Structures are given as C-alpha cells and as structure tokens.
Tab-separated table of C-alpha atoms in Angstrom:
chain	number	residue	atom	x	y	z
V	21	MET	CA	31.077	50.483	-4.405
V	22	ILE	CA	29.945	52.430	-7.412
V	23	SER	CA	30.260	56.204	-7.275
V	24	THR	CA	27.260	58.461	-7.726
V	25	ILE	CA	29.357	60.973	-9.669
V	26	GLY	CA	27.995	61.353	-13.169
V	27	ILE	CA	24.597	59.905	-12.264
V	28	ASN	CA	21.778	62.238	-13.179
V	29	HIS	CA	20.474	64.114	-10.120
V	30	GLN	CA	16.881	63.327	-11.040
V	31	LEU	CA	17.718	59.629	-11.114
V	32	ARG	CA	19.064	59.816	-7.573
V	33	LYS	CA	15.947	61.698	-6.445
V	34	PHE	CA	13.843	58.928	-7.959
V	35	ILE	CA	15.774	56.279	-6.037
V	36	LEU	CA	15.352	58.174	-2.781
V	37	SER	CA	11.641	58.770	-3.316
V	38	SER	CA	10.690	55.401	-4.785
V	39	VAL	CA	10.086	54.047	-1.299
V	40	LYS	CA	7.057	56.310	-1.077
V	41	PHE	CA	5.431	55.270	-4.314
V	42	THR	CA	6.110	51.582	-4.818
V	43	PRO	CA	3.294	49.156	-3.922
V	44	LEU	CA	5.959	47.097	-2.142
V	45	SER	CA	5.957	49.704	0.625
V	46	VAL	CA	4.166	47.575	3.214
V	47	GLY	CA	4.055	49.371	6.537
V	48	LYS	CA	4.912	52.696	4.911
V	49	GLN	CA	2.845	55.364	3.212
V	50	VAL	CA	1.854	54.529	-0.346
V	51	THR	CA	0.658	57.451	-2.428
V	52	LEU	CA	-1.522	56.428	-5.336
V	53	PRO	CA	-4.344	58.204	-7.140
V	54	PRO	CA	-7.815	57.019	-6.107
V	55	GLU	CA	-8.488	55.182	-9.342
V	56	LEU	CA	-5.414	53.015	-8.647
V	57	SER	CA	-5.610	52.594	-4.909
V	58	LEU	CA	-9.280	51.544	-4.923
V	59	GLU	CA	-10.150	50.569	-8.480
V	60	ASN	CA	-7.067	48.772	-9.763
V	61	SER	CA	-5.354	45.533	-8.855
V	62	LEU	CA	-2.094	46.216	-7.039
V	63	SER	CA	-0.965	42.622	-7.516
V	64	SER	CA	-0.010	43.256	-11.141
V	65	LEU	CA	1.964	46.334	-10.103
V	66	THR	CA	3.741	44.394	-7.366
V	67	TYR	CA	4.579	41.501	-9.659
V	68	SER	CA	5.857	43.906	-12.309
V	69	LYS	CA	8.070	45.651	-9.746
V	70	GLY	CA	9.422	42.297	-8.613
V	71	LEU	CA	10.293	41.333	-12.169
V	72	GLN	CA	12.056	44.677	-12.606
V	73	ILE	CA	14.271	43.873	-9.621
V	74	HIS	CA	14.979	40.401	-10.962
V	75	HIS	CA	15.771	41.792	-14.407
V	76	SER	CA	18.030	44.581	-13.122
V	77	LEU	CA	20.275	42.035	-11.398
V	78	LYS	CA	21.142	40.507	-14.774
V	79	LEU	CA	22.007	43.796	-16.473
V	80	PRO	CA	25.591	44.901	-17.209
V	81	GLN	CA	27.216	47.123	-14.583
V	82	THR	CA	27.303	50.040	-17.024
V	83	THR	CA	23.521	50.315	-17.477
V	84	ILE	CA	21.671	53.094	-15.662
V	85	ALA	CA	19.144	50.647	-14.210
V	86	LYS	CA	21.905	48.506	-12.694
V	87	GLN	CA	23.720	51.569	-11.346
V	88	ALA	CA	20.465	52.789	-9.820
V	89	PHE	CA	19.996	49.418	-8.133
V	90	LEU	CA	23.545	49.487	-6.729
V	91	ILE	CA	23.154	53.050	-5.466
V	92	SER	CA	19.962	52.010	-3.711
V	93	LYS	CA	21.772	49.050	-2.159
V	94	ASP	CA	24.587	51.348	-1.034
V	95	LEU	CA	22.075	53.680	0.635
V	96	HIS	CA	20.570	50.683	2.420
V	97	SER	CA	23.997	49.606	3.711
V	98	LYS	CA	24.385	53.095	5.182
V	99	GLN	CA	20.964	52.755	6.837
V	100	LYS	CA	19.452	55.446	4.662
V	101	MET	CA	15.995	55.331	3.108
V	102	SER	CA	16.028	53.553	-0.235
V	103	PHE	CA	14.017	51.324	-2.506
V	104	TYR	CA	16.337	48.429	-1.659
V	105	GLY	CA	15.822	48.874	2.072
V	106	ASN	CA	12.091	49.293	1.729
V	107	THR	CA	11.834	46.094	-0.294
V	108	MET	CA	13.869	44.217	2.320
V	109	ASP	CA	11.473	45.543	4.976
V	110	THR	CA	8.608	44.104	2.950
V	111	ILE	CA	10.339	40.733	2.801
V	112	LYS	CA	10.836	40.853	6.572
V	113	ASN	CA	7.183	41.763	7.164
V	114	LEU	CA	6.203	38.702	5.136
V	115	ASN	CA	8.491	36.501	7.266
V	116	LEU	CA	10.669	35.644	4.281
V	117	ASN	CA	13.836	37.328	5.541
V	118	GLU	CA	15.454	34.049	6.638
V	119	GLU	CA	14.951	32.617	3.166
V	120	ILE	CA	15.781	35.821	1.265
V	121	LEU	CA	18.875	37.398	2.804
V	122	ASN	CA	19.214	40.051	0.088
V	123	LEU	CA	17.519	41.082	-3.146
V	124	GLU	CA	20.123	39.239	-5.171
V	125	ALA	CA	18.611	36.020	-3.784
V	126	VAL	CA	15.099	36.803	-5.048
V	127	THR	CA	13.762	34.298	-7.584
V	128	THR	CA	10.672	34.413	-9.778
V	129	GLU	CA	9.023	31.949	-7.390
V	130	HIS	CA	9.700	34.340	-4.515
V	131	ILE	CA	8.115	37.135	-6.524
V	132	LYS	CA	4.980	35.054	-7.084
V	133	THR	CA	4.762	34.232	-3.369
V	134	ILE	CA	5.253	37.861	-2.343
V	135	THR	CA	2.707	39.047	-4.896
V	136	LYS	CA	0.084	36.561	-3.727
V	137	THR	CA	0.626	37.384	-0.049
V	138	LEU	CA	0.482	41.133	-0.632
V	139	GLU	CA	-2.671	40.757	-2.692
V	140	GLU	CA	-4.359	38.776	0.087
V	141	LYS	CA	-3.331	41.349	2.692
V	142	TYR	CA	-4.485	44.237	0.549
V	143	LEU	CA	-7.846	42.609	-0.239
V	144	THR	CA	-8.465	42.134	3.481
V	145	PHE	CA	-7.670	45.801	4.059
V	146	TRP	CA	-9.777	46.859	1.045
V	147	LYS	CA	-12.861	44.930	2.171
V	148	HIS	CA	-12.564	46.266	5.708
V	149	LYS	CA	-12.281	49.819	4.377
V	150	LEU	CA	-15.268	49.349	2.094
V	151	GLU	CA	-17.462	47.993	4.877
V	152	ASN	CA	-16.482	50.447	7.602
V	153	SER	CA	-15.707	53.796	5.974
V	154	SER	CA	-18.534	56.341	5.894
V	155	LYS	CA	-16.602	58.140	3.158
V	156	LEU	CA	-17.176	55.149	0.877
V	157	THR	CA	-20.948	54.929	1.398
V	158	PHE	CA	-21.689	55.680	-2.258
V	159	TYR	CA	-18.815	53.548	-3.495
V	160	SER	CA	-20.054	50.509	-1.583
V	161	THR	CA	-23.391	50.627	-3.436
V	162	PHE	CA	-21.783	49.445	-6.654
V	163	LYS	CA	-18.271	48.189	-5.934
V	164	THR	CA	-18.108	44.537	-4.905
V	165	ASP	CA	-14.911	43.170	-6.442
V	166	HIS	CA	-11.395	44.539	-6.407
V	167	ASN	CA	-10.449	44.562	-10.061
V	168	LEU	CA	-9.550	46.891	-12.893
V	169	GLU	CA	-12.617	48.972	-13.745
V	170	ASN	CA	-13.610	49.222	-17.411
V	171	TYR	CA	-13.940	53.001	-17.334
V	172	LEU	CA	-10.192	53.332	-16.706
V	173	VAL	CA	-9.691	51.792	-20.140
V	174	PHE	CA	-12.689	53.152	-22.047
V	175	ILE	CA	-12.368	56.842	-21.126
V	176	LYS	CA	-9.490	58.291	-23.115
V	177	ASP	CA	-9.751	61.882	-21.871
V	178	PRO	CA	-7.665	61.981	-18.649
V	179	TYR	CA	-9.645	64.899	-17.201
V	180	LYS	CA	-13.003	63.177	-17.639
V	181	ARG	CA	-11.583	59.884	-16.369
V	182	LYS	CA	-10.185	61.568	-13.277
V	183	CYS	CA	-13.440	63.412	-12.691
V	184	LEU	CA	-15.459	60.186	-12.773
V	185	SER	CA	-12.923	58.510	-10.484
V	186	ARG	CA	-13.267	61.260	-7.928
V	187	LEU	CA	-17.044	61.028	-7.993
V	188	ARG	CA	-16.960	57.252	-7.568
V	189	VAL	CA	-14.668	57.276	-4.532
V	190	SER	CA	-16.056	60.522	-3.037
V	191	ASN	CA	-12.802	62.388	-3.513
V	192	HIS	CA	-14.551	65.648	-4.417
V	193	ASN	CA	-15.884	68.860	-2.877
V	194	LEU	CA	-19.603	68.096	-2.749
V	195	GLN	CA	-21.166	68.961	0.594
V	196	ILE	CA	-21.461	65.292	1.560
V	197	GLU	CA	-17.662	65.166	1.538
V	198	ILE	CA	-16.481	68.587	2.713
V	199	GLY	CA	-19.084	68.511	5.484
V	200	ARG	CA	-17.124	65.641	7.022
V	201	TYR	CA	-14.255	68.003	7.770
V	202	GLN	CA	-16.567	70.647	9.212
V	203	ASN	CA	-18.288	68.176	11.565
V	204	ILE	CA	-21.645	68.793	9.876
V	205	PRO	CA	-24.125	65.904	10.338
V	206	ARG	CA	-24.677	63.987	7.085
V	207	GLU	CA	-28.344	64.941	6.889
V	208	GLU	CA	-27.420	68.642	7.100
V	209	ARG	CA	-24.889	68.692	4.267
V	210	LEU	CA	-27.364	70.327	1.919
V	211	CYS	CA	-26.885	71.383	-1.684
V	212	LYS	CA	-26.093	75.092	-1.940
V	213	ILE	CA	-26.432	75.093	-5.709
V	214	CYS	CA	-30.151	74.349	-6.094
V	215	ASN	CA	-31.272	75.027	-2.491
V	216	SER	CA	-33.726	72.144	-2.731
V	217	GLY	CA	-33.135	71.058	0.834
V	218	GLU	CA	-31.601	67.796	-0.376
V	219	VAL	CA	-28.231	66.474	0.744
V	220	GLU	CA	-25.624	67.227	-1.903
V	221	ASN	CA	-24.227	63.767	-2.505
V	222	GLU	CA	-23.222	61.866	-5.627
V	223	THR	CA	-26.738	60.677	-6.433
V	224	HIS	CA	-28.105	64.213	-6.034
V	225	LEU	CA	-25.541	65.533	-8.503
V	226	LEU	CA	-26.277	62.795	-11.027
V	227	LEU	CA	-30.041	62.507	-10.819
V	228	SER	CA	-31.854	65.372	-9.123
V	229	CYS	CA	-29.993	68.685	-8.798
V	230	LYS	CA	-31.900	71.201	-10.918
V	231	ALA	CA	-28.703	73.054	-11.805
V	232	TYR	CA	-27.665	70.233	-14.129
V	233	GLU	CA	-30.997	69.447	-15.780
V	234	GLN	CA	-29.678	70.029	-19.296
V	235	SER	CA	-26.683	67.749	-18.841
V	236	ARG	CA	-28.936	65.138	-17.244
V	237	ALA	CA	-31.415	65.395	-20.123
V	238	ASN	CA	-28.597	64.797	-22.584
V	239	LEU	CA	-27.536	61.709	-20.649
V	240	ARG	CA	-31.071	60.313	-20.520
V	241	SER	CA	-31.484	60.901	-24.231
V	242	SER	CA	-28.220	59.104	-24.905
V	243	LEU	CA	-29.218	56.183	-22.690
V	244	GLU	CA	-32.614	55.871	-24.362
V	245	ASN	CA	-30.927	55.692	-27.753
V	246	ALA	CA	-28.043	53.494	-26.625
V	247	SER	CA	-27.584	50.145	-28.306
V	248	SER	CA	-27.328	48.487	-24.889
V	249	ASP	CA	-30.355	47.879	-22.651
V	250	GLU	CA	-28.089	47.520	-19.621
V	251	ILE	CA	-29.508	50.597	-17.844
V	252	ASN	CA	-33.102	50.926	-16.642
V	253	LEU	CA	-33.807	54.653	-16.350
V	254	ASN	CA	-36.621	54.014	-13.875
V	255	SER	CA	-34.519	51.917	-11.538
V	256	GLN	CA	-34.317	52.917	-7.873
V	257	THR	CA	-30.598	52.180	-8.053
V	258	LEU	CA	-29.915	54.146	-11.230
V	259	SER	CA	-26.839	55.985	-9.943
V	260	ALA	CA	-25.220	52.718	-8.841
V	261	ASP	CA	-26.264	51.005	-12.081
V	262	LEU	CA	-24.545	53.732	-14.087
V	263	MET	CA	-21.353	53.262	-12.083
V	264	LYS	CA	-21.467	49.497	-12.601
V	265	SER	CA	-21.945	49.757	-16.349
V	266	THR	CA	-19.543	47.788	-18.521
V	267	ASP	CA	-20.790	49.345	-21.754
V	268	GLY	CA	-18.112	51.558	-23.298
V	269	GLU	CA	-20.625	53.915	-24.911
V	270	ILE	CA	-22.538	54.464	-21.670
V	271	ILE	CA	-19.371	54.903	-19.624
V	272	THR	CA	-17.970	57.491	-22.023
V	273	LYS	CA	-21.212	59.502	-22.060
V	274	LEU	CA	-21.477	59.306	-18.280
V	275	SER	CA	-17.964	60.693	-17.876
V	276	LYS	CA	-18.833	63.656	-20.106
V	277	VAL	CA	-21.918	64.443	-18.021
V	278	VAL	CA	-20.072	64.159	-14.707
V	279	TYR	CA	-17.305	66.397	-16.035
V	280	SER	CA	-19.888	68.926	-17.240
V	281	CYS	CA	-21.720	68.935	-13.894
V	282	PHE	CA	-18.580	69.592	-11.893
V	283	LYS	CA	-17.522	72.289	-14.343
V	284	GLN	CA	-20.919	74.014	-14.044
V	285	ARG	CA	-20.795	73.703	-10.277
V	286	LEU	CA	-17.372	75.321	-10.079
V	287	LYS	CA	-18.443	78.171	-12.349
V	288	TYR	CA	-21.567	78.781	-10.267
V	289	LEU	CA	-19.606	78.887	-7.006
V	290	GLU	CA	-16.991	81.225	-8.473
V	291	THR	CA	-19.705	83.584	-9.739
V	292	ARG	CA	-21.530	83.553	-6.415
V	293	ASN	CA	-18.343	84.201	-4.449
V	294	ALA	CA	-17.445	87.071	-6.779
V	295	ASP	CA	-20.778	88.719	-6.009
C-alpha cells in the first residue's frame, strides 16, 4: 500500500473532504451553492466525476491523481470516510454493487447508467421540492425545467451573479425569508425600508419598493430601449418574466439593478442601526 509520506497535506485534506462535496454523495450531505444545486444540471457533474475516476485508474502510479485515488482506497479499506468509500456507497444505493465490486471495475457504460439514474432521482427530488417548499414560492413562478440557466453564463461579475442567484432562490435576508425563522406569518413580513405596509418579498424589491425607485427607473429605461421585445413592462407577471429572460442584455442589466438594490438596502439598515 502506498505511503502518505511526501503527499501534500492539502491533498490529503481534499481526499478526506471530497465525500462532502461530490454530487456522487447520495444519502450524504451535499454542499453546493444555490445556483448549482437548483439551477444547474448535476448530471454533467456526476458524469465528469465518473470519467475522472475511470481516467485516474489508467494513470501511472507516480502521478498525484493516482496516488490520491490509492490513498482514498486505503482509507476505505480501513473503514474511514473517503471519496472511494462514498462512491461505493452510491453504487450500493443504486443496486449495482453485485455488478461493480470495486471502482476498478467501473466502465464508461456503468458511468452512463449511474449518471442517468442519479439524474432521474434528483429530478424527482427537485420537482417535489419545487412544488412543496414555501421557501421556493417565488422561484416556482418562473422555474419549470431543471437546466443550466443562461444568467450563469451571461453575467461575468461573480458578485452580481451571486446576488441574482440568491434573489431567485430566496436565499437572502428580505423579510419574506428571515420572517420564516422568526415564525412571523407571511402576510406580516412587512418591508421595513419603505414602510408601505407591503410584504417585503422579491417582487416588492424589484417592482414597488420606493427606496429603489432610481434603480428601477434605470431598469425600465433600459428595457424600453432594449433591442429585444421579450419583456412587457405592463405585464402582471413582470418579475417572473424578468427572471425567465434569455436575453443577455436584459439579464446583465437586471443583475446590476438587483445588486444595487441589495447594496442600498444594506446601507440603509446599517445607517438606521447606527442611529
């Protein structure tokens, strides 16, 4: 068995922690940012991970990737948490353990089968979550298919992209969200920024809160002058329509406005708390 002496400590930490982050971690906690866990296709990630395993088996013993694989296998043989063991658990959960006795026996056809099965299981979970989670009320107004969203590609600024992601999946600190943890009824989670008596939810932030009128005016002006006629500014479903947009220009401008609104909101709250 290969010794761990001389292997970078960070590499070993990665091996030990990979069980937590790999999409192959069926039955175990998977930690992914919201834009990946809800807005991206995990099948491509799973297939890619499977190909990495298959590729690492063919590498020379002296390569770091092959040594990492062997260390992980050694940890598994000692009944310690490892990527190897977690992947074997996945295979067992998919009832393939009699056919695949170890990772060395995995073929590209196995990888395709595992990927397809995991995708089907995840889609079932995703649809159930979308239909039954009150947290995803806003999200369900525009999200119908589990696929890679265009904004993840179009928006180059990571801060603006993350900000839009958090708004879309309600992973923010608007009253509609933080009120959940304070057991405040939904209809009483009112906006404390404009004191209009309206619930502070995603649509309120985008379309009606008076605190962001300038940012909203800039967005409307941009939409009126946009080359695309995809968005109807008078639509009753405007907030959802904006989220569903596939126009790169509109998506980029929307992300700037959302980022600006949250920035203004934070500044207002900090100023008020300081007083």
